[in-house]
Every structure is written in C-alpha cells, then in structure tokens.
Coordinates of C-alpha atoms and ligand atoms in Angstrom, one line a residue:
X1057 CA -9.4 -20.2 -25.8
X1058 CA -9.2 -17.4 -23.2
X1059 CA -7.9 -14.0 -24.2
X1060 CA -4.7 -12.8 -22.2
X1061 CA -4.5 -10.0 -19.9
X1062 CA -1.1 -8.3 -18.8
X1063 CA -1.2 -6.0 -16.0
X1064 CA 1.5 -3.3 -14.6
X1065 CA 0.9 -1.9 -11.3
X1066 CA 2.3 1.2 -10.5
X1067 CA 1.7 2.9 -6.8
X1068 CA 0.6 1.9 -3.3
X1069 CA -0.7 -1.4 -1.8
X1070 CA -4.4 -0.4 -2.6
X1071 CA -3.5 -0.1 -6.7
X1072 CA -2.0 -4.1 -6.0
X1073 CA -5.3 -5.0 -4.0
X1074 CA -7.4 -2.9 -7.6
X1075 CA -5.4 -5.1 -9.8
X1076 CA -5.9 -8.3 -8.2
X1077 CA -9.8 -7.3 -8.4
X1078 CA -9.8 -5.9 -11.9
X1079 CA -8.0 -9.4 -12.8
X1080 CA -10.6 -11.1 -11.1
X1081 CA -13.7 -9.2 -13.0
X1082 CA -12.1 -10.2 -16.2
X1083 CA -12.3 -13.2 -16.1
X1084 CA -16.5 -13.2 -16.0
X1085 CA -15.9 -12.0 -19.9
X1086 CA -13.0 -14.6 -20.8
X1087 CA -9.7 -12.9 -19.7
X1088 CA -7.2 -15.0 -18.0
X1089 CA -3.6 -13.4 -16.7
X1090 CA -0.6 -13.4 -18.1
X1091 CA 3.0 -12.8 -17.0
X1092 CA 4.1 -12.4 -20.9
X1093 CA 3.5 -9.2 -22.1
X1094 CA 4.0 -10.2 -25.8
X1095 CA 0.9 -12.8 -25.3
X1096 CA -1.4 -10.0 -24.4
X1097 CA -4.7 -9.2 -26.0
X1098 CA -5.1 -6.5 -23.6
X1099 CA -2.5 -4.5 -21.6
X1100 CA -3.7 -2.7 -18.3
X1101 CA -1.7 0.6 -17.0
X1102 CA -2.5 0.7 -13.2
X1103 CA -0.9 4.1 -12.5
X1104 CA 0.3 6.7 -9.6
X1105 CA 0.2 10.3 -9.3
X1106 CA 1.9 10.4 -6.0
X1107 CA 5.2 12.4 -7.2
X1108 CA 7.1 13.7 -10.3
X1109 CA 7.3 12.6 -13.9
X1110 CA 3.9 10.2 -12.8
X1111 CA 2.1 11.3 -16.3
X1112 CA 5.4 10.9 -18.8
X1113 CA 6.2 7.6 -16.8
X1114 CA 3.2 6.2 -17.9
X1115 CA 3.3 7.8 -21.8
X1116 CA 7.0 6.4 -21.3
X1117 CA 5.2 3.1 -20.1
X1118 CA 2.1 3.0 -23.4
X1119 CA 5.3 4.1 -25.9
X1120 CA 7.4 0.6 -25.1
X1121 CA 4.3 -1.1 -25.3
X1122 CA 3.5 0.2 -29.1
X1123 CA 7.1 -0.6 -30.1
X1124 CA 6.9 -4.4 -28.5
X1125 CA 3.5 -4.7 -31.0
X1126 CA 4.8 -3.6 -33.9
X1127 CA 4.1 -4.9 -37.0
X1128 CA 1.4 -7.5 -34.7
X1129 CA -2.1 -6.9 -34.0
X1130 CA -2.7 -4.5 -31.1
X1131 CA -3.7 -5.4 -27.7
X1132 CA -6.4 -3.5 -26.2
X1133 CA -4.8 -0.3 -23.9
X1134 CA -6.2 0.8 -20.7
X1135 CA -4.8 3.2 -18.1
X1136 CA -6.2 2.6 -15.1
X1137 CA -5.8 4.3 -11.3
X1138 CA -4.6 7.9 -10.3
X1139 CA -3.1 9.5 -13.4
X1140 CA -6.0 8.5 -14.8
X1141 CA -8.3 10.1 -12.6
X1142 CA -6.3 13.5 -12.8
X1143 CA -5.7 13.5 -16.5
X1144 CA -9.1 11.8 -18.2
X1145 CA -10.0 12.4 -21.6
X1146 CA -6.3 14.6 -22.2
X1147 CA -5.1 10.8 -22.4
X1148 CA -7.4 9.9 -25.1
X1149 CA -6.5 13.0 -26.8
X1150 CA -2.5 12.7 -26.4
X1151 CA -1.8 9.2 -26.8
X1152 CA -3.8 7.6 -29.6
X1153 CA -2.6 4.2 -28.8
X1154 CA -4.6 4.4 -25.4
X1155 CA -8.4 2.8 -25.6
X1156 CA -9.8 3.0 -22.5
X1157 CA -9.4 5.5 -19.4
X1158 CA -10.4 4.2 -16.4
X1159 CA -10.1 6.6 -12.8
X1160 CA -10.3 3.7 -9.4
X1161 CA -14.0 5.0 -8.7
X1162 CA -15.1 3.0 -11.6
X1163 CA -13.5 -0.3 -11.4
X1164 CA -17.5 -1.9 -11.9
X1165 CA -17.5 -0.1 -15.4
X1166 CA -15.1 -2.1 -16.8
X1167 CA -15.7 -5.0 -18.4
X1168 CA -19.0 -3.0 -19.9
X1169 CA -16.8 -0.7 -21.7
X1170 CA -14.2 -3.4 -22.6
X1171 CA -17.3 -5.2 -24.1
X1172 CA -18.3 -2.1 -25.7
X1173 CA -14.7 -1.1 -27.4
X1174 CA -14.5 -4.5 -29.0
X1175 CA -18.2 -3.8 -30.2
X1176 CA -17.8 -0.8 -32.2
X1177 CA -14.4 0.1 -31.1
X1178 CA -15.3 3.1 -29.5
X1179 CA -13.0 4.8 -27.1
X1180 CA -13.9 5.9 -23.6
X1181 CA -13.0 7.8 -20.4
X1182 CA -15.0 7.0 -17.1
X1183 CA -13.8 8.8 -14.1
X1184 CA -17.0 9.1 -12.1
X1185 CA -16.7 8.4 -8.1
X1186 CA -19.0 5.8 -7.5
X1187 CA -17.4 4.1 -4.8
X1188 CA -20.4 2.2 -2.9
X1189 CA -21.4 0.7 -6.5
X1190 CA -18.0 -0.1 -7.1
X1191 CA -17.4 -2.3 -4.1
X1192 CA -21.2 -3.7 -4.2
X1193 CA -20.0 -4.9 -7.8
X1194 CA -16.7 -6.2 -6.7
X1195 CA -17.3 -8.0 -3.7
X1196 CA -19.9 -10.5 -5.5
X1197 CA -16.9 -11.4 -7.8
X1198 CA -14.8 -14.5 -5.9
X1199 CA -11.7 -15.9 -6.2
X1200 CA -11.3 -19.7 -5.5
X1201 CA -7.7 -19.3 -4.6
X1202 CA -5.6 -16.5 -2.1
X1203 CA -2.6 -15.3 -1.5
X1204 CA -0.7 -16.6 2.1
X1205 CA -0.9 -13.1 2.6
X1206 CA -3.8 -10.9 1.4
X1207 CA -5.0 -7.1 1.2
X1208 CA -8.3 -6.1 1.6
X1209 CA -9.7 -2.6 1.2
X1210 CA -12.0 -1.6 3.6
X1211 CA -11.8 2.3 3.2
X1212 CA -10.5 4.8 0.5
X1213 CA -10.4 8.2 -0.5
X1214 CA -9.5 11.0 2.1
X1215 CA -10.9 14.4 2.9
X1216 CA -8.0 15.6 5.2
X1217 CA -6.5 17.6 2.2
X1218 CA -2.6 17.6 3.1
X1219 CA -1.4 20.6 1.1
X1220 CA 1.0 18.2 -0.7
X1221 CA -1.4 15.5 -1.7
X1222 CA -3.4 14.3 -4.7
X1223 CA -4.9 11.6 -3.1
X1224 CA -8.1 13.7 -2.1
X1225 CA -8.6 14.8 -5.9
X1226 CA -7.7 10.6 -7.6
X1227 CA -9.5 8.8 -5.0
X1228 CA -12.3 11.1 -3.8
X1229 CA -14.2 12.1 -0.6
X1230 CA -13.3 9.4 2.2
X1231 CA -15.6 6.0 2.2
X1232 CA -15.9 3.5 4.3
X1233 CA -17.2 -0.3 3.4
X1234 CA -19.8 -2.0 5.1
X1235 CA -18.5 -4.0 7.8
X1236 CA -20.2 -7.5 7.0
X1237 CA -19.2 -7.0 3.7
X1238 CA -15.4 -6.9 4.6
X1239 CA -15.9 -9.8 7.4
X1240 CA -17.4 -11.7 4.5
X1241 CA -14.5 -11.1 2.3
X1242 CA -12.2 -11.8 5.4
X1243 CA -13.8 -15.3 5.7
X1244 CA -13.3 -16.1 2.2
X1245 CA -9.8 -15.1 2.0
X1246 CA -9.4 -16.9 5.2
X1247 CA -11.3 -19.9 3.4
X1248 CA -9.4 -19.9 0.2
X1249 CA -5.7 -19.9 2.0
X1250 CA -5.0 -16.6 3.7
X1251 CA -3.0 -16.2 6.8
X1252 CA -2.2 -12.9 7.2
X1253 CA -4.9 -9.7 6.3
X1254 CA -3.4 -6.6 5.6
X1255 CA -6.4 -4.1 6.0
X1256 CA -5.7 -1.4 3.5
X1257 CA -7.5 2.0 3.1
X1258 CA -5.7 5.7 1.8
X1259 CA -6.6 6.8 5.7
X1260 CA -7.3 3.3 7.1
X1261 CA -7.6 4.3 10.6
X1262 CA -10.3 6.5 9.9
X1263 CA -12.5 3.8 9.1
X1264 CA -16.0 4.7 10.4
X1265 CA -19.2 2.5 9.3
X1266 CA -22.5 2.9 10.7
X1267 CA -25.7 1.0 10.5
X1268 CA -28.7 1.5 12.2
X1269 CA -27.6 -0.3 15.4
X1270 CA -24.0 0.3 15.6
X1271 CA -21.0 2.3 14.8
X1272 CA -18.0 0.6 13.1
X1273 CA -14.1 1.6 14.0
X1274 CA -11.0 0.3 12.9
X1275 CA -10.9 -1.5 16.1
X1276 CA -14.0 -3.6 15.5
X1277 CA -12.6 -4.8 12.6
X1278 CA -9.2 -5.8 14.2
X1279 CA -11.3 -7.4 16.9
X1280 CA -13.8 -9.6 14.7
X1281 CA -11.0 -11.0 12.7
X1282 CA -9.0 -12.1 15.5
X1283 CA -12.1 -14.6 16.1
X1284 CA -11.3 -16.1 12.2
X1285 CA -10.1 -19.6 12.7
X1286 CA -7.1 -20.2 10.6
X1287 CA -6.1 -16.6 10.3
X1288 CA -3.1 -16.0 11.6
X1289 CA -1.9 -12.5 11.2
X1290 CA -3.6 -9.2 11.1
X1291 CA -2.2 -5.8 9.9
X1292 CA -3.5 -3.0 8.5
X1293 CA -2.2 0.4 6.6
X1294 CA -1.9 3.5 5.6
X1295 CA -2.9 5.3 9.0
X1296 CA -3.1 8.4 10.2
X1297 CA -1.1 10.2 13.2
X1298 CA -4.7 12.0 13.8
X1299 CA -6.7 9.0 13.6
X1300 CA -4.7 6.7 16.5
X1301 CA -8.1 6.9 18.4
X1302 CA -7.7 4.8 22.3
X1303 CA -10.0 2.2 21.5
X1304 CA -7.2 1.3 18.3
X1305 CA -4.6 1.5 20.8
X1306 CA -6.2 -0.7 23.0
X1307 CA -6.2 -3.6 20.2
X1308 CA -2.3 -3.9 20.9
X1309 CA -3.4 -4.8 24.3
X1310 CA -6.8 -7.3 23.2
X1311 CA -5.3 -8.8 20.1
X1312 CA -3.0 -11.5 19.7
X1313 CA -2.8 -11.8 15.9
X1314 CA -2.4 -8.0 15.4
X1315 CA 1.4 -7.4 14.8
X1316 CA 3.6 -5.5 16.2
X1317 CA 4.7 -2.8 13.4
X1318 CA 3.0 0.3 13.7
X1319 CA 3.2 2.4 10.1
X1320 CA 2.3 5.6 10.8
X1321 CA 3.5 8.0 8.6
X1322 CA 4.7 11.7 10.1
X1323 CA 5.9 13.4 7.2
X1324 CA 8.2 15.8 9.3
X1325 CA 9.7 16.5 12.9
X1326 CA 8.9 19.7 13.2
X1327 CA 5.4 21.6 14.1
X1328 CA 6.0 24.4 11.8
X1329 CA 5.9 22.7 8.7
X1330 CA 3.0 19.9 9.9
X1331 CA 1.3 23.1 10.2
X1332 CA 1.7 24.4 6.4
X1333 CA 1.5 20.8 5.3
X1334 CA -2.1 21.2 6.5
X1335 CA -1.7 17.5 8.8
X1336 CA -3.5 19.3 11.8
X1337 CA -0.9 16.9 14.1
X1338 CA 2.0 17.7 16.4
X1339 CA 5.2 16.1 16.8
X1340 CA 4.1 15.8 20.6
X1341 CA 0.9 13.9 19.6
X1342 CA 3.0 11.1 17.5
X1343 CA 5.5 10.9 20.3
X1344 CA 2.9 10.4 22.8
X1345 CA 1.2 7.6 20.9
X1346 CA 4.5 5.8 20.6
X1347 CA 5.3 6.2 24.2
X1348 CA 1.2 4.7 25.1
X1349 CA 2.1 1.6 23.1
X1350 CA 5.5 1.1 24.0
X1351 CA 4.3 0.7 27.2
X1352 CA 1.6 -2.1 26.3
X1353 CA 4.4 -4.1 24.5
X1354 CA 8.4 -2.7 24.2
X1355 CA 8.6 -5.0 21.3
X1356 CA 6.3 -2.9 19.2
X1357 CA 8.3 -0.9 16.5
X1358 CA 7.5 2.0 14.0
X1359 CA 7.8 3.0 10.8
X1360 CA 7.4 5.8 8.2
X1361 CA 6.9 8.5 6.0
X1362 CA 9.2 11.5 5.3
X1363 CA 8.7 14.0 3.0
X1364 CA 12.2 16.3 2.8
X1365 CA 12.7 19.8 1.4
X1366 CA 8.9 21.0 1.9
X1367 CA 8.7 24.2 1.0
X1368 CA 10.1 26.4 4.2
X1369 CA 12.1 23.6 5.6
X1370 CA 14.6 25.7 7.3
X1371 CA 17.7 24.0 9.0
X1372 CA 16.0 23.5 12.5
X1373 CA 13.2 22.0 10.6
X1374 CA 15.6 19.7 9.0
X1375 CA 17.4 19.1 12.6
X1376 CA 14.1 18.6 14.1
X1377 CA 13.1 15.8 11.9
X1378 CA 16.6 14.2 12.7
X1379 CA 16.2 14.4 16.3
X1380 CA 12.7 12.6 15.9
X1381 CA 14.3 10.0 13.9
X1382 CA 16.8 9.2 16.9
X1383 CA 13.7 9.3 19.4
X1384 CA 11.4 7.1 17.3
X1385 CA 14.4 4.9 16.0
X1386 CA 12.2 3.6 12.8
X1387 CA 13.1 0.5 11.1
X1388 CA 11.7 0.8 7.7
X1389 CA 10.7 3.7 6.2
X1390 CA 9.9 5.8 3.0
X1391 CA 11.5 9.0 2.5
X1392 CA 11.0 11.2 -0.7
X1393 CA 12.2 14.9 -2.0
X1394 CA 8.9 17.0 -2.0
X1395 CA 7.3 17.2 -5.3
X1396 CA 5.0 20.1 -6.5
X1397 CA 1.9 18.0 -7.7
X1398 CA -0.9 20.0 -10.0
X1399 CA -3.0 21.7 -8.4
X1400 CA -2.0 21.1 -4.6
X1401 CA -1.8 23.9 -2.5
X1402 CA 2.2 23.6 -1.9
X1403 CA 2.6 23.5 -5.3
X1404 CA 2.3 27.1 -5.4
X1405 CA 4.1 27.6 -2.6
X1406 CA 8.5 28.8 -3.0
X1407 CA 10.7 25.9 -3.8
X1408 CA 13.7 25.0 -1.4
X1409 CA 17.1 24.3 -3.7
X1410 CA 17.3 21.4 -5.3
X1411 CA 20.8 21.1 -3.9
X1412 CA 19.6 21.4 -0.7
X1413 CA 17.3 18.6 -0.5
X1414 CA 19.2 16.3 -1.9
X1415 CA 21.9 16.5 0.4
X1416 CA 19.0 16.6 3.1
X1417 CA 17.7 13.6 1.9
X1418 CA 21.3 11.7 1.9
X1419 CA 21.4 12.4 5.2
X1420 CA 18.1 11.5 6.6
X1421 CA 18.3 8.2 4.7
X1422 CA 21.8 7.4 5.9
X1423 CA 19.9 7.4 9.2
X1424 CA 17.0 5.7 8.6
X1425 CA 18.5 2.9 7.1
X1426 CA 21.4 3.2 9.9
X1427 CA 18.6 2.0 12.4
X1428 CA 16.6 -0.2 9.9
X1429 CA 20.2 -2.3 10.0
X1430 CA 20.8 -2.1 13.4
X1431 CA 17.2 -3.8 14.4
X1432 CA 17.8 -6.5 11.6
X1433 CA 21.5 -7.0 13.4
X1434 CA 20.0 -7.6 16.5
X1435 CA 17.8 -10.5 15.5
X1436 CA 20.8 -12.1 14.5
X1437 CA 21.4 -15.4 16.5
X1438 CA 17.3 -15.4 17.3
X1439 CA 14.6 -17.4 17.0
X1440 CA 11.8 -15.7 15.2
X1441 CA 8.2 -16.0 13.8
X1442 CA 7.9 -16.6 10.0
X1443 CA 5.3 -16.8 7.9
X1444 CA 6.7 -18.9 4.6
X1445 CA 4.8 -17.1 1.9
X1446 CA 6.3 -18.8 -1.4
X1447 CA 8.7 -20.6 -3.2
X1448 CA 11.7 -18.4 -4.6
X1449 CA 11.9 -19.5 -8.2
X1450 CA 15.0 -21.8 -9.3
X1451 CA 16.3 -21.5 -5.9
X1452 CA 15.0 -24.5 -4.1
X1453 CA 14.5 -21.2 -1.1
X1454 CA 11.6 -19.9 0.6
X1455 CA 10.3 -16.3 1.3
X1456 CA 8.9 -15.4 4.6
X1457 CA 7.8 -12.5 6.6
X1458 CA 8.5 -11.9 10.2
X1459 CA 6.4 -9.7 12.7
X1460 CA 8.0 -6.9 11.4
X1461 CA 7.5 -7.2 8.0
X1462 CA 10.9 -8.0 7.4
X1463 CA 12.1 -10.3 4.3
X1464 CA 13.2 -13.6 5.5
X1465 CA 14.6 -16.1 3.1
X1466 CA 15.2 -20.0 4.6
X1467 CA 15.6 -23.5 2.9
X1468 CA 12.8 -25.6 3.5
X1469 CA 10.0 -27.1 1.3
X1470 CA 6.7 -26.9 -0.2
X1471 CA 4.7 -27.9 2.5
X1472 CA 5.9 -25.2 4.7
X1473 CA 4.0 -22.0 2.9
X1474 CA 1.2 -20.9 4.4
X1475 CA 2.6 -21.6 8.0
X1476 CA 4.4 -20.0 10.7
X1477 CA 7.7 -21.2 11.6
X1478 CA 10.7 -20.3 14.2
X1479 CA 13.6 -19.3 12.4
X1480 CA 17.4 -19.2 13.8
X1481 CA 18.2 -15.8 12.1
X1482 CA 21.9 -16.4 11.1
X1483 CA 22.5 -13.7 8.7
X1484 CA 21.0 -10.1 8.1
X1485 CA 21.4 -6.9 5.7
X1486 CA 19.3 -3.2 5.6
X1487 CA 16.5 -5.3 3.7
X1488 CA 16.6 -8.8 4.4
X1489 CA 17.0 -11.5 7.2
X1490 CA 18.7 -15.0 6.1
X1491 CA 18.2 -18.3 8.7
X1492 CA 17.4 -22.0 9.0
X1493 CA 14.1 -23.3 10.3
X1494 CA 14.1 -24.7 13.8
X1495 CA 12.4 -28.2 13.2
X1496 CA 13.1 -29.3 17.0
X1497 CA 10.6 -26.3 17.6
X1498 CA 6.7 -26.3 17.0
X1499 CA 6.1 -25.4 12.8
X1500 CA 2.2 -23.6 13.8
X1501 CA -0.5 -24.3 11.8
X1502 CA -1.1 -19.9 10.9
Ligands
SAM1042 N1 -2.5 8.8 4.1 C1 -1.2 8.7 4.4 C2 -0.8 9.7 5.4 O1 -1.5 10.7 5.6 O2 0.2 9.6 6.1 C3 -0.3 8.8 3.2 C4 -0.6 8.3 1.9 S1 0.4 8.8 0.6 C5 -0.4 7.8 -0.6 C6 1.9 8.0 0.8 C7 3.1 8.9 1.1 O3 3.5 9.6 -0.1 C8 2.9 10.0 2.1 O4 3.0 9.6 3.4 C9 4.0 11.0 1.7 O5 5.2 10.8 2.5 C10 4.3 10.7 0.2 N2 3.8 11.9 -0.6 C11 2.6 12.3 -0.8 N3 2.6 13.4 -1.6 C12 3.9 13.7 -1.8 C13 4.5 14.8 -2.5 N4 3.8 15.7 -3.1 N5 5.9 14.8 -2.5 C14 6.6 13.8 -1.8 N6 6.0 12.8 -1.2 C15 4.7 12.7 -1.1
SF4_1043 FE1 -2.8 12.5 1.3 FE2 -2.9 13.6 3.6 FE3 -4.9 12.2 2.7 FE4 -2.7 11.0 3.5 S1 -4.1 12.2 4.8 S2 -3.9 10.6 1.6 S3 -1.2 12.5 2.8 S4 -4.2 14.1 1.8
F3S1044 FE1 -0.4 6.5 -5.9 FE2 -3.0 6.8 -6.0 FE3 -1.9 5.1 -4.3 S1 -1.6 8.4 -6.3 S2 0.0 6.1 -3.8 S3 -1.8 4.9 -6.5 S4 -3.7 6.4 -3.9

C-alpha cells in the first residue's frame, strides 16, 4: 500500500506550481496525496517569507501538527520553500519535530534525502541553489492528468534587489528555463487536459533564454503557445513595471488567446519612494504602458500590488498613490502594510506609525475594492467568456473563470469543465460573479 503525503502550501502561485511537482516526484518512491492530514506518513511545510510572523506561522503550523500525532506514530516533517531557505539548519536546531529542510533550489534532492531519513533516520538541511538541475530533474517527471487550468514556471529568482524584498536571498540569482523544455511541458499540459497556461516566474517578464541560434523573450513564449491546438487561454505572472519590453506589448496586439488582465505590480504612486524602494521605475513609465495598451484593446484591465506605510511615506506620497489608483482604476489587487524583513535594506530604514498605516491602508483598500465592485457591477446583465474549471462540492454548481480572472459560479454539469461558455452574468459582489449559461449560444471547445 502507498504511503500518504499531506501537503500545505503557504505563499505565491510558484510555491502551488513546487507543490504540485514535489507531489508528483513522490510518487516515483511510493507516496500518493492525501487531503487527511491525520492519514499522513509524511507532512510537507511549503512556506513564505514574504511579510511578518512568516517563521512563527510556520513553528505555529509544525506545533498543531505534533499535537494532531500525539500518542500515534510520527509522520515524517519537512519544511519546504522560502523560510526554509532563510532559516536552514536554525530549524533543525529549534524545532526537533522537523526532519527535513528543504530551500526551492533543491526540489531534485528530495526524494534522496527522504530515502535517506527513513534509512538511518538522519536529519538534513539542503539549501543549495541549483536551479538548472532542479528543473532538468523535474521536467522528466510527468503527470498523466492536468488541471483545466495550469501553472508553469518558466523563470525564478530575481536580481533586481527591491530594498523590501527577500525574494533575491530565498529564490536566488534570476534563471531562466530552456525554452523547448517549457514548450514541451506546455504540450503535455495541453495533452493531459489544460486549457488555460498561467506562465509563472518571481520576475516573469524578464524571461530571457538563449541558445546558440536565438534569443528567447517572454513574447516568444506567448507567441509559440498560441499555436497549441486545444489551448485556450494564455496568461502569465508576476511581472515587472521595468520589464514591459515593446515586443510584450505587441502580444496584446498578435495574440488571441493571451487575456486581457495585465498584473503588474507598482508598489507605490509616488517617484520618491520607487526610488528608495530601489524599483528603478517611474510612475510615468507604468502610466505610459497602460495608456500603449489601452489603445491596442480598451477592454484590457490592470491589476496590482501596493505596499503602504514604506518607510518615508509622507502624506503626498500617500495622496499620490490614491490619485494613481483613480487613473489606473484596478480591479483586483493586493495591498499590504510594509513589513521590515531580515536583512533587507528597508529594514533598517525608520518606521512610519503603526497607526498611521493602518488607517492608510483602510483607505487605499476601501478604494481598490470600490473599483474592483464597480467593474464586476458592470458585467451585470452581460454575456461573458467562462472557462468551467470544476465542480463545487455538494452544490450541484460549477466554478469558472472569466477573462479577467474573476470567480464565476453557474449551474450546469459535468461535461461542461474544461470548456468555454457564454454566461448571462445576473448577479455580482467585490469577489465573485453569479449567472446562467447561455445554451442558445455556441459552448467552445477551449
Ligand atoms: N516580482 C514582483 C514585483 O516586483 O512586482 C513581486 C513579487 S513579491 C513575491 C509579491 C508582492 O509582495 C510584492 O509585489 C509586494 O507588494 C509584496 N511585498 C514584498 N515584500 C514586502 C514587504 N517587505 N512588505 C510588504 N509587502 C511586500
Ligand atoms: Fe522582490 Fe523586487 Fe524581485 Fe519583485 S523585483 S521579487 S519585489 S526584489
Ligand atoms: Fe513567498 Fe517565496 Fe513566493 S517568499 S511570495 S513563497 S517567492
């Protein structure tokens, strides 16, 4: 009988796109997943060290863990991901009931030292960046069945050094995957049920590949999965205000599967704290990208990132911000206090009043959501593209994306996921759209 593996994933879309593959490794030495915690033999930590409390979260995390296995025999304990990275061997040291420590550079290590612990029952920290071995090792491994909609990594790590951000020390100097091995994994997504490809990578648009003939952008990429037959949709994230190069632009003009939701994160509306965050981008730069593209296609929205209360955030900083908002009118985005992460450069710098930022942060999210419903209100009484991802459970409902990203829940039935339908949008709120599907109108095979 196969051993059980539970796994809780913590952080951004790329630590959901490491747990699907670490999942998938496993099972080469006889783990199979499991949604019950209580069944597993081994328990898998897949952390983030993006803002506060990241480390006692996951102590937090190991401690219910050790209570739930009381009195039973104890699963195997691995923390995977970014805390990982940053902390290493002080988890081994601290938290007893940990066994392995595993930073995202190492991913191909793992099943070796799993094999290993159960040998002799020695514990281990790997936290080496070996990035190209890492992906050679992971892309042999195949699943026979995908998600409607998928992510695939095609870069990670980031050498741009926001003064903020710990990304640059937990994932590593920037790297880019070879672009016929992401094609390849495209086409088996593509094969295996996949409609929609949601390119992922810390700094995706800096995506730069080169062989001996021929240098690879993000653009390329965009462009070669377009000619997949079957796939439907084509996105891609995190990007980079800096990185918005013409020939990506361009793709909003060449592609017809590439959607319509730009997320490119800005951080702050004013120049002189872009400057201290270290982002090396102007306000006028993101403004003038939006303007480029709304002119290819007026339906083409944006959305997000906000970081409120930087250090030296004075009022017309604040106000500036506000005022890009209202330009910009974003209809989904993140927005988070500023947190002083170890060994960041901000972190050192003065603290604005917690009081302060909190009431900044009220503000600047009564706004963003403010828009985020008023775009949602004004597909009411439309027809829309949906792609019917799965089944809600129990509710005899379905779950669907539109081109925006936007939740969209309909009645329908099984047959339905994996394809795009029109849906009469009858009801909305900030976070989700509520219709019936059209059937007089074409149901497209994605
Ligand atoms: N590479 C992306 C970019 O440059 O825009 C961002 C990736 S980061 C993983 C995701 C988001 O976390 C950032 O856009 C930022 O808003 C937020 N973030 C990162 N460090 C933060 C910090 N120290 N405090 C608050 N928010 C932070
Ligand atoms: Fe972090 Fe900046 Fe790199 Fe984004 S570009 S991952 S915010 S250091
Ligand atoms: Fe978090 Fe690491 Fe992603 S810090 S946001 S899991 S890159």
């Amino acid at each position: 009988m196969s051993k059980k593996v539970f796994v809780k994933t913590f952080g951004c879309q790329m630590n959901v796109y490491d747990s699907e593959k670490i999942v998938d490794a496993l099972k080469i030495i006889g783990y199979e997943k499991s949604e019950d915690l209580k069944k597993a033999d081994c328990f898998i930590l897949n952390t983030c060290h993006i803002r506060d409390k990241a480390k006692e979260k996951v102590y937090h995390e190991i401690g219910r863990v050790r209570e739930l296995f009381l009195n039973k025999n104890k699963p195997l304990v691995i923390v995977a991901g970014c805390v990982a990275q940053a902390e290493n061997n002080e988890m081994l040291k601290r938290e007893p009931y940990i066994d392995l420590v595993i930073g995202p550079q190492s991913y191909h290590k793992l099943n070796e030292s799993i094999l290993k612990f159960q040998k002799n029952k020695s514990k281990n920290e790997i936290t080496d960046f070996e990035t190209i071995e890492k992906f050679n090792y992971l892309s042999k491994i195949q699943n026979k069945k995908s998600k409607v909609s998928s992510f695939l990594t095609i870069q990670e790590g980031c050498d741009k050094f926001c003064h903020f951000c710990v990304v640059p020390y937990t994932r590593g100097p920037e790297y880019s995957r070879p672009y016929d091995q992401i094609i390849n994994e495209a086409e088996i997504l593509v094969r295996n049920g996949s409609k929609e490809i949601i390119l992922l990578g810390q700094n995706v648009n800096a995506y730069n590949y080169k062989n001996v003939n021929k240098e690879f952008r993000l653009s390329d990429l965009i462009m070669s999965l377009e000619k997949i037959d079957g796939l439907g949709r084509i996105r891609y994230t995190t990007s980079h205000p800096r990185d918005m190069t013409k020939d990506l632009l361009d793709c909003y003009k060449n592609s017809k599967k590439l959607m319509p939701l730009v997320h490119l994160p800005i951080q702050s509306g004013s120049n002189k704290i872009l400057k201290s965050m270290n982002r090396k981008h102007k306000v006028e730069d993101y403004i003038s990208v939006f303007n480029f593209l709304k002119e290819i296609n007026c339906q083409i929205e944006f959305s997000s990132d906000f970081i409120i209360g930087y250090p030296g955030e004075e009022i017309e900083d604040f106000e500036n911000t506000i005022k890009l908002i209202d330009r910009i009118k974003f209809i989904n985005s993140y927005s988070f206090i500023f947190s002083a992460r170890p060994g960041t450069t901000a972190s050192k710098l003065k603290r604005i009043d917690d009081k302060i930022t909190k009431n900044r942060l009220k503000i600047i999210q009564e706004k963003l959501f403010g828009y985020q419903k008023m775009k949602n209100k004004s597909l009411e009484n439309k027809y829309i593209d949906v792609l019917i991802e799965n089944e809600i459970k129990g509710q005899n409902k379905f779950f669907g994306r539109n081109e925006y990203m936007n939740s969209v829940i309909v009645e329908g039935n099984k047959n339905l996921i994996g394809k795009i339908v029109q849906v009469k949008i009858s009801k909305s709120n900030q976070n989700t759209l509520f219709g019936e599907i059209d059937r007089k109108k074409t149901i497209k095979a994605a």
